[in-house]
Amino acid sequence: MTRSQLFGVLIGMTVVAFFTILRTQDPQLLRQARDVTFDEYQRIAPRRFEAMPVKIVDIDEASLRELGQWPWPRDRLAKLTNRLSEMGAAAIAFDVLFAEPDRLSPRTVVRDVGGVDPSFIATLPDNDEIFAEAIRDKPVVLGFGLTNEGSYLPPVKAGFAVTGESAAEAPPRLRAATPLRPQLESNAAGLGHISLNPGSSSAVVRAAPLFLSDGQQFYPSLAMEALRMAQGASTYVLAAAPDVANTLTAVKIGDFVVPLTSSGELWLYVTPDTTERYISARRILADGDPSPDIRAGIEGSIVFIGTSAAGLQDVRTTALGQNVPGVSIHAQIVEQILSGRYLSRPDWANGLEILSIALAGTLLVLLTTFVSPVVALVCGLAVTALALVASWIAFYYGGRLFDPLAPILAASITHFAATAYRFLVTDRERREVRQAFGRYLSPSLLYRIEHTRNALSLGGDDRELTVMFVDVRSFTEMSERMTPTEVVAFLNTLLDALSRHVLANEGTLDKFIGDSIMAFWNAPVDVANHPKKAVRAALGMRETLARLNADNAFGFGTDQEVRIGIGIHTGLACVGNMGAEARFNYSAVGDTVNIAARIEAACKDVNIDILVSEATAQALPDHAMLDAGALSLKGKTNRTRVYAVAGDETLAASLAFQDLRGLHDRLVEALRTRTQTSRSIINAAKLKAPALTPALTGFYARIGRRAEHFAQATEETARRPAE
């Protein structure tokens, strides 16, 4: 791991740690985003409406037009209660507050007139008494509201049993309630709070508290009391966590077990509001017998009485984005319990989401730093898709709520930060590599070295190289006839054309030394068949130089050709960055380099433009090469066997070259044994060589004067490369 990569990992992990801690703290912004995500799930797949024994008697606009404005006199509500009871309602729950005396009561109206005999007033009917008598001994539930004034707490009409640890502090706090009329409070079979989202800053009702607490006593909601009345149950059995205080898990009421949040709330899984849920109050209060459909709808049903009239302002927003009467949500709570379709958020959901942020973030940091930002992006998209699919499946099939947004958001920002760091800092190394090697390496090699670790560190390693030296013949003599500017122009034209073949064959340009080129293969990264690619580059230089001469590219005239010598050797060398930390060169040193340079110099004696060592020739048995003898190279004790390169595999396979090679083998034997037949063989070879390549013409013109290069060779070195 490089230092920049280490810093990249540290920065990335810092971002991951930040988001992990942020999710642990769970600020309001994340909670709101999570709620919106769960809302969207319900909008995509809302709970399907099913006909259930739950109805809403709606004090709607039509009822107000026909029967008068709200509030209605309570004797009318008494009539409504009696009608519903006669139709067989299982429970009747009023989503209405009865905190003040009925101002429309005859007794109240006459008392307010003044000067009337009190004994007469006492004989007048009181609507509160009429309503109180109507609800006596009937399954009627009245609602109470929450207030911050006073200290009134309503009586509890049901019993409570708690299993597990104490949970009295778990539900939302009830500090005071709106007082009910005493006779109504006394005669009601059940009392329940009508608050749907106490203490919540959101207008959307996503979870409803089924219970409140004053720290000692539990108080049920209107919906729970209605369900209790319908079943004739007397007790709520609250299940609390066995080892954690003030944490509720479920409630059992009659035949139903309802999962709760830790604070005693029910996650609402709502249906789109529908008219099938409502019966207009005017139809219940109409004279005569109710229609069969109304009686069938009321009989055996839990009936909620509330209002949808816009002027009464009892409007709430559901997770589906619909504005519905508050009474509709009370009814939907009971419907949801009857359907058994619940939403829940497990206690371990937070831990899972926090862990997923840490793991996904760490994975993306490592992939971005050590592999590729593109691979990290693909993995990030896969993680995003997996989180979304898993969260959706958990919601759709199991009613479980898991937040995919926080892990996705954290992973996205982490990937962006790690990618930005890599681009700005880590990839600076690649830009340095490209700047340093862009003029000396082929694009394919440059790409490979960019992806090699520690490519730009001082030091070298021993590896097998194929080294090439190229030199211009008679350059000193040529430069004497040119101005310095012309010399530079000549070298730029020639060296640019020749060096292109090095790069095209995956070679590395080591340096330009005046009129010479040094190049090598198989470093800085491995190059397959490097001897072959070096020879191919040399043959390309031969063809390019011939074309430049023919086109008079140097301006010397067609009668003065530029000639070069190329020496190639394959062997072990030390290659790497050499110099100082502030400035260094990538180069190769060792005996292999020296031999390649000496072979290039020997091209003058052999009178050929391309010579290779025996090590290189043995790696290319299928190429057109001819034994050029064993030469005494400067600095070498033993003679070095070299080979003249005539051409590539295609030429080697031709009948003409095979015929020439047969002659050449006979010539080598004749020169080695110094027989008189060598002259006739040389003449025969001179006739055949030009048709193959002009470079062999000079080679055979001088070979007769180099008999000692063959005569002193051992039997082992005299043989040509094995087929």
XYZ file of C-alpha atoms in Angstrom:
723
model
C 0.000 0.000 0.000
C 1.403 3.367 -1.027
C 1.276 6.358 1.285
C -1.298 8.086 -0.887
C -3.459 4.967 -0.828
C -3.122 4.845 2.956
C -4.262 8.453 3.216
C -7.108 7.671 0.830
C -8.285 4.811 3.033
C -8.012 6.977 6.160
C -10.012 9.806 4.590
C -12.614 7.389 3.262
C -12.968 5.633 6.611
C -13.311 9.020 8.308
C -16.287 9.761 6.048
C -17.726 6.321 6.817
C -17.273 6.899 10.553
C -18.965 10.296 10.274
C -22.063 8.859 8.609
C -22.136 5.894 10.983
C -22.123 8.231 13.976
C -24.626 10.553 12.287
C -27.015 7.641 11.735
C -26.501 6.551 15.331
C -27.577 10.028 16.461
C -30.501 9.875 13.998
C -31.159 13.624 13.540
C -34.564 14.907 12.527
C -33.593 15.316 8.870
C -32.803 11.593 8.584
C -36.018 10.684 10.402
C -38.048 12.833 8.030
C -36.358 11.284 4.987
C -37.041 7.821 6.411
C -40.707 8.676 6.975
C -41.056 9.953 3.412
C -39.543 6.696 2.119
C -42.046 4.620 4.070
C -44.865 6.884 2.851
C -43.781 6.212 -0.696
C -43.926 2.470 -0.087
C -47.542 2.789 1.058
C -48.417 4.912 -1.941
C -47.026 2.246 -4.251
C -48.771 -0.608 -2.405
C -51.476 0.695 -0.031
C -53.487 -1.655 2.121
C -56.366 -2.931 0.036
C -59.788 -1.857 1.258
C -61.923 -4.774 2.404
C -65.511 -4.648 3.572
C -65.318 -5.048 7.361
C -67.695 -4.485 10.284
C -66.484 -0.929 10.708
C -68.588 2.055 9.652
C -68.457 5.825 9.978
C -71.694 7.731 10.581
C -70.682 10.960 8.926
C -71.968 14.357 9.982
C -71.351 15.539 6.457
C -72.289 18.644 4.533
C -75.600 17.118 3.420
C -76.543 16.306 7.033
C -75.720 19.843 8.160
C -77.810 21.340 5.343
C -80.777 19.155 6.217
C -80.591 19.062 10.015
C -78.897 22.337 10.876
C -75.456 23.575 11.734
C -73.139 21.983 14.215
C -73.200 21.509 17.158
C -76.465 19.620 17.102
C -78.618 19.458 20.204
C -77.672 16.407 22.207
C -81.184 15.000 22.173
C -80.542 14.476 18.450
C -77.351 12.630 19.312
C -79.407 10.591 21.771
C -81.771 9.730 18.926
C -78.789 8.820 16.743
C -77.441 6.578 19.501
C -80.773 4.835 19.989
C -81.187 4.285 16.243
C -77.725 2.735 15.950
C -78.335 0.562 18.998
C -81.658 -0.621 17.575
C -79.883 -1.559 14.300
C -77.482 -3.763 16.258
C -74.261 -1.734 16.357
C -71.574 -3.686 18.224
C -69.997 -0.470 19.533
C -70.666 3.240 19.096
C -67.704 5.612 19.389
C -68.080 9.394 19.274
C -65.134 11.290 17.794
C -66.685 14.362 19.408
C -65.801 16.281 22.567
C -68.569 16.830 25.120
C -66.758 19.205 27.416
C -69.451 21.918 27.775
C -73.190 21.857 28.537
C -75.508 21.690 25.550
C -76.357 25.338 24.900
C -79.390 24.260 22.847
C -80.929 22.377 25.748
C -84.438 23.857 26.621
C -83.492 24.081 30.284
C -80.342 26.028 29.400
C -82.123 28.319 26.929
C -84.865 29.293 29.366
C -82.418 29.747 32.256
C -80.475 32.226 30.118
C -83.648 34.281 29.460
C -83.910 35.332 33.116
C -86.962 36.050 35.331
C -88.371 32.540 34.866
C -89.554 30.547 37.854
C -86.755 28.089 38.755
C -89.335 25.429 39.565
C -90.593 25.701 35.997
C -87.094 25.543 34.625
C -86.525 22.333 36.533
C -89.455 20.750 34.705
C -87.932 21.459 31.280
C -85.987 18.725 29.482
C -82.150 18.762 29.632
C -80.470 17.462 26.500
C -77.347 16.322 28.376
C -79.532 14.187 30.633
C -81.380 12.818 27.612
C -78.096 11.953 25.899
C -76.672 10.487 29.117
C -79.733 8.288 29.493
C -79.482 7.197 25.846
C -75.921 5.940 26.246
C -76.596 4.164 29.540
C -76.055 0.427 29.318
C -75.068 0.673 25.671
C -71.582 -0.042 24.179
C -70.911 3.659 23.760
C -67.404 5.124 23.851
C -66.867 8.837 24.342
C -63.687 10.655 23.468
C -61.580 13.062 25.433
C -58.897 15.437 24.251
C -55.513 16.489 25.591
C -54.834 19.878 27.102
C -52.021 21.690 28.869
C -54.390 23.372 31.303
C -55.783 22.021 34.540
C -55.215 18.643 36.108
C -58.313 16.690 35.107
C -57.726 13.052 34.243
C -60.643 10.928 33.047
C -61.611 7.694 34.737
C -60.412 4.466 33.153
C -63.247 2.062 32.340
C -61.031 -0.936 31.540
C -58.521 -2.993 33.430
C -54.827 -3.268 32.531
C -52.404 -6.123 32.993
C -48.711 -5.722 32.115
C -46.241 -8.525 31.452
C -42.496 -7.934 31.520
C -40.761 -4.871 32.888
C -42.625 -1.745 33.976
C -43.790 0.316 30.979
C -45.727 3.144 32.614
C -43.371 5.739 31.090
C -43.393 4.224 27.596
C -46.501 5.860 26.002
C -46.828 9.577 25.290
C -47.463 11.618 28.406
C -50.996 12.600 29.421
C -50.727 15.682 31.635
C -54.355 16.778 31.582
C -57.539 16.071 29.628
C -60.603 18.055 28.608
C -63.301 17.353 31.273
C -66.437 15.560 30.082
C -69.922 16.341 31.306
C -70.174 14.341 34.533
C -73.340 12.446 33.615
C -71.924 11.546 30.203
C -68.624 10.459 31.694
C -70.450 8.312 34.227
C -72.834 6.600 31.820
C -70.373 5.943 28.966
C -69.229 2.322 28.768
C -65.795 3.382 27.567
C -63.590 6.477 27.397
C -60.754 6.910 24.926
C -58.488 9.705 23.811
C -58.974 11.067 20.304
C -55.457 12.432 19.781
C -53.782 10.962 16.696
C -50.277 12.454 16.767
C -49.592 14.152 20.105
C -46.274 15.967 20.233
C -45.526 15.360 16.544
C -44.425 18.277 14.379
C -45.531 16.507 11.213
C -48.961 17.021 9.705
C -48.905 13.454 8.407
C -50.351 10.812 10.707
C -48.100 7.785 10.293
C -48.413 6.149 13.694
C -51.214 6.526 16.202
C -50.759 6.145 19.969
C -53.074 3.386 21.187
C -52.302 4.329 24.781
C -51.301 7.361 26.828
C -49.897 7.397 30.338
C -49.703 9.816 33.241
C -46.724 7.903 34.609
C -48.859 5.468 36.578
C -52.069 4.768 34.704
C -52.630 3.823 31.053
C -55.381 5.484 29.002
C -56.641 3.760 25.840
C -57.492 5.413 22.534
C -60.988 5.794 21.118
C -60.344 3.032 18.580
C -59.075 0.574 21.208
C -62.053 1.238 23.467
C -64.434 0.712 20.542
C -62.753 -2.610 19.753
C -62.933 -3.614 23.425
C -66.635 -2.758 23.627
C -67.422 -4.689 20.461
C -65.843 -7.814 21.950
C -67.238 -7.360 25.437
C -63.707 -7.469 26.822
C -62.798 -5.863 30.113
C -58.985 -5.870 30.213
C -56.027 -4.849 28.095
C -52.982 -7.097 28.410
C -49.882 -5.075 27.615
C -46.690 -6.924 26.755
C -43.517 -5.078 27.692
C -39.936 -6.028 26.918
C -38.779 -8.644 29.455
C -35.410 -7.022 30.109
C -35.827 -3.351 29.104
C -37.934 -0.934 31.114
C -40.547 1.308 29.472
C -40.603 -0.588 26.200
C -43.898 -1.944 24.904
C -44.080 -4.684 22.300
C -47.758 -5.655 21.895
C -51.248 -5.480 23.379
C -53.866 -8.197 23.583
C -57.473 -7.094 23.532
C -60.066 -9.820 23.347
C -59.136 -12.092 20.451
C -56.615 -9.724 18.889
C -52.909 -9.261 19.524
C -51.653 -5.950 18.145
C -47.919 -5.249 17.690
C -46.844 -1.900 19.100
C -43.880 0.358 18.862
C -41.827 0.769 22.012
C -43.975 3.784 22.933
C -47.302 2.031 22.402
C -48.038 3.302 18.906
C -49.468 1.460 15.921
C -47.812 2.005 12.541
C -50.731 2.881 10.286
C -51.126 0.886 7.109
C -53.895 2.847 5.458
C -56.182 2.372 2.495
C -57.288 5.100 0.103
C -60.330 6.799 1.559
C -63.554 5.420 0.103
C -67.270 6.222 0.344
C -67.956 2.571 1.221
C -66.714 3.362 4.709
C -69.248 6.176 5.315
C -73.000 6.441 6.006
C -74.474 9.925 6.134
C -75.941 10.789 9.561
C -79.099 12.166 7.939
C -79.950 8.699 6.630
C -79.755 7.245 10.133
C -81.914 10.059 11.541
C -84.466 9.997 8.727
C -88.054 9.280 9.735
C -89.320 5.789 9.194
C -87.521 2.505 9.135
C -83.942 2.506 7.809
C -83.284 0.908 4.468
C -82.066 -2.700 4.445
C -78.619 -1.712 3.204
C -78.151 0.728 6.086
C -79.346 -1.780 8.640
C -77.032 -4.434 7.154
C -74.106 -2.008 7.300
C -74.708 -1.098 10.946
C -75.633 -4.480 12.366
C -72.692 -6.059 14.158
C -70.363 -3.204 13.179
C -68.171 -0.894 15.181
C -69.611 2.533 14.398
C -67.597 5.743 14.646
C -69.473 9.042 14.662
C -67.563 12.005 13.316
C -67.598 14.699 10.691
C -66.178 15.207 7.217
C -67.613 18.721 6.891
C -64.828 21.052 5.837
C -66.028 23.843 8.087
C -65.475 21.755 11.229
C -61.771 21.440 10.388
C -61.239 17.876 11.573
C -58.932 16.999 8.656
C -55.763 14.893 8.839
C -53.174 13.819 6.250
C -52.346 10.141 5.771
C -49.181 8.510 4.459
C -50.895 8.297 1.074
C -50.965 12.093 0.919
C -54.764 12.218 1.228
C -56.592 14.655 3.466
C -59.228 12.678 5.356
C -61.515 13.280 8.352
C -59.907 12.417 11.674
C -62.672 9.902 12.333
C -61.537 7.990 9.250
C -58.166 7.287 10.857
C -59.832 5.968 14.023
C -61.882 3.646 11.851
C -58.834 2.555 9.859
C -57.015 1.635 13.070
C -59.754 -0.874 13.854
C -59.884 -2.057 10.243
C -56.160 -2.677 10.256
C -56.385 -4.706 13.457
C -59.269 -6.758 12.071
C -57.358 -7.391 8.816
C -54.191 -8.472 10.617
C -52.092 -6.386 8.202
C -49.490 -4.647 10.346
C -46.412 -2.589 9.761
C -43.563 -2.861 12.207
C -40.053 -1.613 12.612
C -37.992 -4.186 14.531
C -35.879 -3.088 17.467
C -32.781 -4.224 15.602
C -33.593 -2.230 12.449
C -31.503 0.733 13.598
C -28.536 -1.521 14.317
C -28.841 -3.211 10.920
C -28.959 0.117 9.096
C -25.976 1.464 11.033
C -24.014 -1.721 10.296
C -24.926 -1.565 6.597
C -23.605 2.025 6.413
C -20.307 0.942 7.958
C -19.881 -2.196 5.808
C -21.008 -0.674 2.497
C -18.897 2.423 3.086
C -15.803 0.385 3.945
C -16.271 -1.802 0.860
C -16.574 1.198 -1.444
C -13.538 2.904 0.090
C -11.381 -0.196 -0.453
C -12.644 -0.784 -3.986
C -12.193 2.852 -4.975
C -8.680 3.000 -3.523
C -7.246 -0.345 -4.576
C -9.302 -1.461 -7.571
C -11.092 1.174 -9.609
C -13.685 3.915 -9.087
C -15.679 2.340 -11.915
C -15.732 -1.044 -10.162
C -16.657 0.738 -6.928
C -19.449 2.561 -8.760
C -20.813 -0.710 -10.138
C -20.657 -2.257 -6.661
C -22.266 0.871 -5.206
C -25.118 0.619 -7.695
C -25.462 -3.060 -6.832
C -25.585 -2.206 -3.115
C -28.190 0.476 -3.849
C -30.322 -1.941 -5.828
C -29.945 -4.625 -3.156
C -30.917 -2.206 -0.376
C -33.970 -1.006 -2.280
C -35.098 -4.494 -3.270
C -34.525 -5.950 0.198
C -36.337 -3.045 1.868
C -39.243 -3.324 -0.553
C -39.561 -7.104 -0.161
C -39.499 -6.738 3.629
C -42.295 -4.152 3.410
C -44.440 -5.856 0.802
C -44.287 -9.420 2.081
C -43.553 -8.978 5.771
C -44.780 -5.514 6.703
C -41.280 -4.716 8.023
C -39.947 -1.181 7.683
C -36.235 -0.907 6.899
C -34.711 2.345 5.736
C -32.724 1.984 2.483
C -32.169 5.717 2.095
C -29.591 6.353 4.825
C -27.223 3.525 3.713
C -27.604 4.548 0.066
C -26.976 8.224 0.803
C -23.982 7.451 3.019
C -22.514 5.024 0.465
C -22.974 7.518 -2.379
C -21.255 10.361 -0.548
C -18.474 8.027 0.625
C -17.874 6.825 -2.937
C -17.838 10.407 -4.190
C -15.323 11.442 -1.522
C -13.045 8.450 -2.159
C -13.231 8.947 -5.924
C -12.513 12.659 -5.608
C -9.485 11.950 -3.421
C -8.204 9.351 -5.845
C -8.609 11.704 -8.776
C -6.967 14.628 -7.016
C -4.220 12.801 -5.124
C -3.815 9.111 -5.869
C -4.147 9.476 -9.635
C -1.470 12.158 -9.484
C 0.986 9.252 -9.493
C -0.422 8.080 -12.803
C -0.174 11.551 -14.220
C 3.471 11.637 -13.122
C 4.022 8.252 -14.741
C 2.378 9.422 -17.943
C 4.453 12.585 -17.977
C 7.660 10.672 -17.279
C 7.097 7.774 -19.646
C 4.676 9.159 -22.219
C 7.469 9.903 -24.673
C 9.243 6.614 -24.193
C 6.580 3.914 -23.983
C 3.851 2.613 -26.218
C 0.283 3.447 -25.094
C -0.346 -0.189 -24.123
C 2.795 -0.339 -21.991
C 2.011 3.035 -20.480
C -1.430 1.791 -19.431
C 0.117 -1.294 -17.845
C 2.753 0.623 -15.900
C 0.078 3.056 -14.689
C -1.605 0.123 -12.997
C 1.595 -1.279 -11.480
C 2.271 -0.449 -7.848
C 5.462 1.321 -6.828
C 6.355 1.969 -10.446
C 8.166 5.208 -9.626
C 10.474 4.292 -6.769
C 14.263 4.289 -6.809
C 15.950 0.930 -7.264
C 16.113 -1.822 -9.806
C 15.569 -5.507 -10.232
C 17.213 -8.158 -12.340
C 15.161 -9.458 -15.220
C 15.614 -10.811 -18.702
C 15.665 -8.036 -21.303
C 16.129 -7.751 -25.007
C 18.315 -4.693 -25.554
C 18.690 -2.800 -28.846
C 21.261 -0.238 -29.929
C 20.836 1.757 -33.145
C 23.586 3.957 -34.603
C 23.940 6.058 -37.753
C 26.875 5.050 -39.934
C 29.439 7.761 -40.843
C 27.552 10.368 -38.824
C 30.695 12.329 -37.973
C 31.569 12.680 -41.649
C 27.972 13.668 -42.498
C 27.715 16.253 -39.732
C 30.872 17.984 -40.970
C 29.004 18.928 -44.132
C 25.935 20.313 -42.256
C 25.214 23.272 -40.046
C 24.151 22.571 -36.432
C 20.569 23.400 -37.323
C 20.634 20.944 -40.217
C 22.138 18.280 -37.963
C 19.305 18.700 -35.482
C 16.691 18.571 -38.252
C 18.294 15.433 -39.708
C 18.408 13.637 -36.337
C 14.844 14.620 -35.467
C 13.559 13.256 -38.763
C 15.538 10.012 -38.540
C 15.201 9.237 -34.827
C 11.501 10.048 -34.745
C 10.819 7.674 -37.626
C 12.927 4.873 -36.152
C 11.725 5.206 -32.544
C 8.130 4.805 -33.604
C 8.851 1.130 -34.293
C 10.091 0.650 -30.732
C 6.878 2.036 -29.300
C 4.709 0.186 -31.801
C 6.245 -3.106 -30.655
C 5.845 -2.462 -26.905
C 9.434 -1.450 -26.354
C 10.843 1.134 -23.968
C 12.943 3.987 -25.311
C 15.785 4.290 -22.821
C 17.661 7.242 -24.272
C 18.936 9.072 -27.338
C 22.720 9.419 -27.341
C 23.572 11.801 -30.156
C 22.872 9.815 -33.295
C 22.165 6.598 -31.350
C 19.072 4.990 -29.822
C 19.007 2.652 -26.857
C 15.831 0.669 -26.273
C 14.851 -2.484 -24.425
C 11.949 -4.880 -24.070
C 10.328 -6.690 -21.102
C 10.522 -3.762 -18.690
C 9.071 -1.972 -16.840
C 6.378 -4.636 -17.232
C 6.469 -8.075 -18.772
C 6.298 -8.219 -22.559
C 5.559 -11.573 -24.106
C 7.907 -12.711 -26.931
C 10.156 -9.708 -26.374
C 13.021 -10.991 -28.623
C 10.568 -11.327 -31.473
C 9.173 -7.830 -30.943
C 12.639 -6.329 -30.830
C 13.604 -7.978 -34.137
C 10.297 -6.936 -35.640
C 11.082 -3.327 -34.634
C 14.526 -3.631 -36.270
C 13.029 -4.938 -39.508
C 10.530 -2.049 -39.420
C 13.438 0.398 -39.068
C 15.120 -1.185 -42.086
C 12.005 -0.690 -44.216
C 11.400 2.848 -42.950
C 14.990 3.937 -43.632
C 14.804 2.510 -47.164
C 11.631 4.528 -47.788
C 13.149 7.724 -46.358
C 16.216 7.317 -48.581
C 14.076 6.651 -51.626
C 11.974 9.745 -50.884
C 15.090 11.879 -50.221
C 13.563 12.795 -46.862
C 16.917 14.061 -45.574
C 17.697 16.240 -48.569
C 21.055 14.572 -49.287
C 20.137 13.404 -52.788
C 19.400 9.894 -53.942
C 23.098 9.146 -54.458
C 23.902 9.515 -50.749
C 21.979 7.069 -48.596
C 21.810 7.133 -44.803
C 22.759 3.800 -43.260
C 22.315 2.478 -39.730
C 23.546 -0.422 -37.658
C 21.332 -2.308 -35.182
C 22.616 -4.624 -32.486
C 20.267 -6.800 -30.388
C 21.041 -9.062 -27.443
C 18.846 -10.955 -24.942
C 20.030 -11.573 -21.404
C 19.839 -10.675 -17.738
C 20.116 -6.972 -16.816
C 19.309 -4.682 -13.942
C 16.488 -2.304 -14.782
C 14.780 0.377 -12.707
C 14.749 4.010 -11.631
C 18.294 5.240 -11.183
C 19.544 8.592 -9.960
C 18.411 10.754 -7.053
C 15.043 11.061 -5.331
C 14.525 14.480 -6.884
C 15.442 13.395 -10.395
C 16.011 9.979 -11.852
C 15.864 8.036 -15.103
C 14.378 4.673 -15.899
C 17.195 2.666 -17.481
C 18.956 -0.691 -17.753
C 22.562 -1.540 -16.901
C 24.698 -4.655 -16.988
C 26.684 -6.911 -19.281
C 23.648 -7.520 -21.513
C 23.543 -3.813 -22.336
C 27.264 -3.762 -23.095
C 27.015 -6.778 -25.387
C 24.134 -5.230 -27.339
C 26.188 -2.054 -27.825
C 29.236 -4.073 -29.001
C 27.110 -6.071 -31.441
C 25.802 -2.852 -32.945
C 29.381 -1.662 -33.413
C 30.244 -5.010 -35.050
C 27.708 -4.333 -37.816
C 30.491 -2.337 -39.536
C 32.828 -5.361 -39.641
C 30.117 -7.772 -40.749
C 28.767 -5.212 -43.264
C 25.093 -5.794 -42.352
C 22.526 -3.447 -40.790
C 20.995 -5.881 -38.239
C 22.947 -8.290 -36.036
C 21.583 -10.284 -33.102
C 23.285 -12.403 -30.485
C 22.997 -16.172 -30.324
C 20.668 -15.866 -27.290
C 18.262 -13.736 -29.305
C 18.543 -15.944 -32.391
C 17.783 -19.101 -30.413
C 14.539 -17.481 -29.230
C 13.502 -16.983 -32.880
C 14.122 -20.267 -34.717
C 11.412 -19.455 -37.257
C 13.004 -16.181 -38.451
C 15.257 -15.706 -41.472
C 18.702 -15.522 -39.799
C 22.156 -16.461 -40.998
C 25.250 -17.368 -38.981
C 27.590 -14.335 -39.047
C 30.447 -15.979 -37.131
C 31.956 -15.575 -33.684
C 33.334 -12.068 -33.106
C 35.784 -10.707 -30.583
C 33.845 -7.972 -28.838
C 35.574 -5.273 -26.827
C 35.771 -6.180 -23.155
C 34.805 -9.839 -23.732
C 37.289 -12.704 -23.216
C 35.468 -15.220 -25.372
C 34.185 -14.699 -28.853
C 30.466 -13.978 -29.273
C 28.385 -15.764 -31.906
C 26.176 -13.347 -33.875
C 23.556 -13.756 -36.601
C 22.590 -11.572 -39.518
C 18.861 -10.873 -39.754
C 17.519 -11.301 -43.264
C 13.816 -11.139 -42.522
C 10.824 -12.428 -40.575
C 8.948 -15.746 -40.497
C 7.439 -15.248 -43.928
C 10.830 -14.877 -45.567
C 12.198 -17.806 -43.557
C 9.453 -20.059 -44.924
C 10.134 -19.146 -48.544
C 11.897 -21.632 -50.843
C 14.353 -18.956 -51.924
C 15.595 -18.375 -48.373
C 15.732 -22.083 -47.604
C 17.874 -22.530 -50.678
C 20.126 -19.651 -49.584
C 20.420 -21.039 -46.054
C 21.538 -24.363 -47.446
C 24.274 -22.588 -49.373
C 25.157 -20.534 -46.286
C 25.535 -23.615 -44.078
C 27.923 -25.106 -46.660
C 29.776 -21.763 -46.766
C 30.181 -21.657 -42.977
C 31.624 -25.171 -43.005
C 33.975 -24.285 -45.837
C 35.173 -21.154 -44.050
C 35.641 -23.071 -40.812
C 37.759 -25.740 -42.503
C 39.359 -23.221 -44.911
C 38.569 -25.295 -48.006
C 38.996 -23.900 -51.511
C 35.290 -24.302 -52.317
C 34.295 -21.283 -50.192
C 34.847 -18.818 -53.069
C 32.411 -20.574 -55.397
C 29.805 -20.844 -52.643
C 30.146 -17.125 -51.872
C 29.595 -16.293 -55.535
C 26.494 -18.474 -55.616
C 25.166 -16.808 -52.459
C 25.815 -13.338 -53.920
C 23.546 -14.193 -56.800
C 20.667 -15.371 -54.618
C 20.893 -12.812 -51.758
C 19.753 -9.557 -53.467
C 16.407 -11.090 -54.387
C 15.717 -11.700 -50.685
C 16.953 -8.432 -49.169
C 19.520 -5.874 -50.373
C 21.125 -5.918 -46.914
C 22.688 -9.312 -47.647
C 24.631 -8.001 -50.653
C 27.288 -6.291 -48.547
C 27.221 -9.169 -46.045
C 28.374 -11.705 -48.658
C 30.736 -9.214 -50.248
C 32.786 -9.141 -47.044
C 32.258 -12.639 -45.606
C 35.226 -14.080 -47.469
C 37.574 -11.702 -45.638
C 36.193 -12.840 -42.249
C 37.144 -16.489 -42.463
C 38.806 -16.287 -39.040
C 35.411 -15.510 -37.460
C 34.310 -18.980 -38.529
C 37.567 -20.936 -38.444
C 38.202 -20.314 -34.753
C 34.624 -21.127 -33.726
C 34.007 -24.359 -31.879
C 31.685 -26.951 -33.207
C 29.087 -25.864 -30.683
C 29.100 -22.196 -31.643
C 29.301 -22.917 -35.350
C 25.857 -24.460 -35.592
C 22.886 -22.274 -36.522
C 19.899 -21.853 -34.156
C 17.919 -25.027 -33.598
C 14.773 -25.340 -35.605
